[in-house]
Amino acid sequence: SVSGDGCSATCTAIEDGFNCFTVGMPCAQCGNGVKEPGEACDEGAATDGIGCTSDCTAVDTAGGYTCPVAGLECARCGGRKLG
């Protein structure tokens, strides 16, 4: 086995930047801009405070964000702009 797929080379730990939601299924890589199974969002950055949580498990709805398209920036309601 090799590293880089979400599971360490020894299959004893989950690699940083990955979530393994279902045993036996591929891990999801947070921050790659692709909303993979188990992720709530993925805007292409693994950083809190820009719409999607750093682990891609939740949209920051309390901050007024929506993330309608994976790989694109999340949007915040307000600022007299639609969308």
PDB file of C-alpha atoms in Angstrom:
ATOM      1  CA  SER A   1       0.000   0.000   0.000  1.00  0.00           C
ATOM      2  CA  VAL A   2       1.122   3.589  -0.621  1.00  0.00           C
ATOM      3  CA  SER A   3       0.422   6.960   0.965  1.00  0.00           C
ATOM      4  CA  GLY A   4      -1.560   9.661  -0.826  1.00  0.00           C
ATOM      5  CA  ASP A   5      -4.947   7.976  -0.992  1.00  0.00           C
ATOM      6  CA  GLY A   6      -6.153   9.029   2.467  1.00  0.00           C
ATOM      7  CA  CYS A   7      -4.844   6.007   4.327  1.00  0.00           C
ATOM      8  CA  SER A   8      -1.250   5.825   5.557  1.00  0.00           C
ATOM      9  CA  ALA A   9       1.089   3.349   3.884  1.00  0.00           C
ATOM     10  CA  THR A  10       0.708   1.049   6.888  1.00  0.00           C
ATOM     11  CA  CYS A  11      -3.099   1.419   6.902  1.00  0.00           C
ATOM     12  CA  THR A  12      -3.050   2.492  10.549  1.00  0.00           C
ATOM     13  CA  ALA A  13      -3.987   6.181  10.233  1.00  0.00           C
ATOM     14  CA  ILE A  14      -5.934   8.630   8.076  1.00  0.00           C
ATOM     15  CA  GLU A  15      -3.677  11.111   6.270  1.00  0.00           C
ATOM     16  CA  ASP A  16      -4.008  14.858   6.877  1.00  0.00           C
ATOM     17  CA  GLY A  17      -6.509  16.523   4.557  1.00  0.00           C
ATOM     18  CA  PHE A  18      -8.596  13.378   4.093  1.00  0.00           C
ATOM     19  CA  ASN A  19     -11.843  12.099   5.599  1.00  0.00           C
ATOM     20  CA  CYS A  20     -12.746   8.428   5.475  1.00  0.00           C
ATOM     21  CA  PHE A  21     -16.491   8.402   6.001  1.00  0.00           C
ATOM     22  CA  THR A  22     -17.301   4.785   5.115  1.00  0.00           C
ATOM     23  CA  VAL A  23     -15.158   1.737   5.844  1.00  0.00           C
ATOM     24  CA  GLY A  24     -14.103   0.016   2.629  1.00  0.00           C
ATOM     25  CA  MET A  25     -14.849   3.077   0.447  1.00  0.00           C
ATOM     26  CA  PRO A  26     -12.313   5.587  -0.931  1.00  0.00           C
ATOM     27  CA  CYS A  27     -11.426   8.513   1.338  1.00  0.00           C
ATOM     28  CA  ALA A  28     -12.464  12.062   0.410  1.00  0.00           C
ATOM     29  CA  GLN A  29      -9.739  14.677  -0.011  1.00  0.00           C
ATOM     30  CA  CYS A  30     -10.887  17.979   1.458  1.00  0.00           C
ATOM     31  CA  GLY A  31      -9.720  21.098  -0.361  1.00  0.00           C
ATOM     32  CA  ASN A  32      -9.381  19.630  -3.837  1.00  0.00           C
ATOM     33  CA  GLY A  33     -12.466  21.448  -5.187  1.00  0.00           C
ATOM     34  CA  VAL A  34     -14.407  18.241  -5.776  1.00  0.00           C
ATOM     35  CA  LYS A  35     -17.410  17.507  -3.531  1.00  0.00           C
ATOM     36  CA  GLU A  36     -16.861  13.830  -2.852  1.00  0.00           C
ATOM     37  CA  PRO A  37     -19.224  11.398  -1.089  1.00  0.00           C
ATOM     38  CA  GLY A  38     -19.537  12.346   2.581  1.00  0.00           C
ATOM     39  CA  GLU A  39     -18.460  15.968   2.122  1.00  0.00           C
ATOM     40  CA  ALA A  40     -20.980  18.758   2.729  1.00  0.00           C
ATOM     41  CA  CYS A  41     -18.949  21.139   0.541  1.00  0.00           C
ATOM     42  CA  ASP A  42     -15.515  21.621  -1.037  1.00  0.00           C
ATOM     43  CA  GLU A  43     -14.690  25.063  -2.386  1.00  0.00           C
ATOM     44  CA  GLY A  44     -11.093  24.189  -3.156  1.00  0.00           C
ATOM     45  CA  ALA A  45      -9.434  25.349   0.072  1.00  0.00           C
ATOM     46  CA  ALA A  46      -9.145  23.520   3.379  1.00  0.00           C
ATOM     47  CA  THR A  47      -9.541  26.715   5.419  1.00  0.00           C
ATOM     48  CA  ASP A  48     -12.184  27.749   7.949  1.00  0.00           C
ATOM     49  CA  GLY A  49     -13.969  31.067   7.561  1.00  0.00           C
ATOM     50  CA  ILE A  50     -14.529  31.155   3.809  1.00  0.00           C
ATOM     51  CA  GLY A  51     -17.782  29.213   3.636  1.00  0.00           C
ATOM     52  CA  CYS A  52     -16.834  25.577   4.063  1.00  0.00           C
ATOM     53  CA  THR A  53     -15.242  24.162   7.213  1.00  0.00           C
ATOM     54  CA  SER A  54     -11.599  23.101   6.980  1.00  0.00           C
ATOM     55  CA  ASP A  55     -12.606  19.427   7.029  1.00  0.00           C
ATOM     56  CA  CYS A  56     -15.368  19.874   4.398  1.00  0.00           C
ATOM     57  CA  THR A  57     -18.016  18.435   6.705  1.00  0.00           C
ATOM     58  CA  ALA A  58     -20.215  21.551   7.011  1.00  0.00           C
ATOM     59  CA  VAL A  59     -21.143  24.817   5.308  1.00  0.00           C
ATOM     60  CA  ASP A  60     -20.814  27.889   7.564  1.00  0.00           C
ATOM     61  CA  THR A  61     -24.505  28.744   7.434  1.00  0.00           C
ATOM     62  CA  ALA A  62     -24.197  30.779  10.656  1.00  0.00           C
ATOM     63  CA  GLY A  63     -21.852  33.096   8.752  1.00  0.00           C
ATOM     64  CA  GLY A  64     -24.442  33.386   5.975  1.00  0.00           C
ATOM     65  CA  TYR A  65     -22.602  31.234   3.434  1.00  0.00           C
ATOM     66  CA  THR A  66     -23.910  28.912   0.752  1.00  0.00           C
ATOM     67  CA  CYS A  67     -21.697  26.688  -1.384  1.00  0.00           C
ATOM     68  CA  PRO A  68     -23.788  25.892  -4.464  1.00  0.00           C
ATOM     69  CA  VAL A  69     -20.982  24.732  -6.770  1.00  0.00           C
ATOM     70  CA  ALA A  70     -18.084  22.509  -5.689  1.00  0.00           C
ATOM     71  CA  GLY A  71     -14.723  23.962  -6.638  1.00  0.00           C
ATOM     72  CA  LEU A  72     -15.985  27.549  -6.658  1.00  0.00           C
ATOM     73  CA  GLU A  73     -15.868  30.014  -3.796  1.00  0.00           C
ATOM     74  CA  CYS A  74     -18.724  29.892  -1.353  1.00  0.00           C
ATOM     75  CA  ALA A  75     -21.029  32.917  -1.386  1.00  0.00           C
ATOM     76  CA  ARG A  76     -22.224  35.016   1.533  1.00  0.00           C
ATOM     77  CA  CYS A  77     -25.689  36.508   1.507  1.00  0.00           C
ATOM     78  CA  GLY A  78     -25.653  40.305   1.794  1.00  0.00           C
ATOM     79  CA  GLY A  79     -23.802  43.223   0.299  1.00  0.00           C
ATOM     80  CA  ARG A  80     -26.799  44.143  -1.918  1.00  0.00           C
ATOM     81  CA  LYS A  81     -25.858  41.448  -4.414  1.00  0.00           C
ATOM     82  CA  LEU A  82     -27.944  38.525  -5.555  1.00  0.00           C
ATOM     83  CA  GLY A  83     -26.056  35.264  -5.197  1.00  0.00           C
TER      84      GLY A  83
END
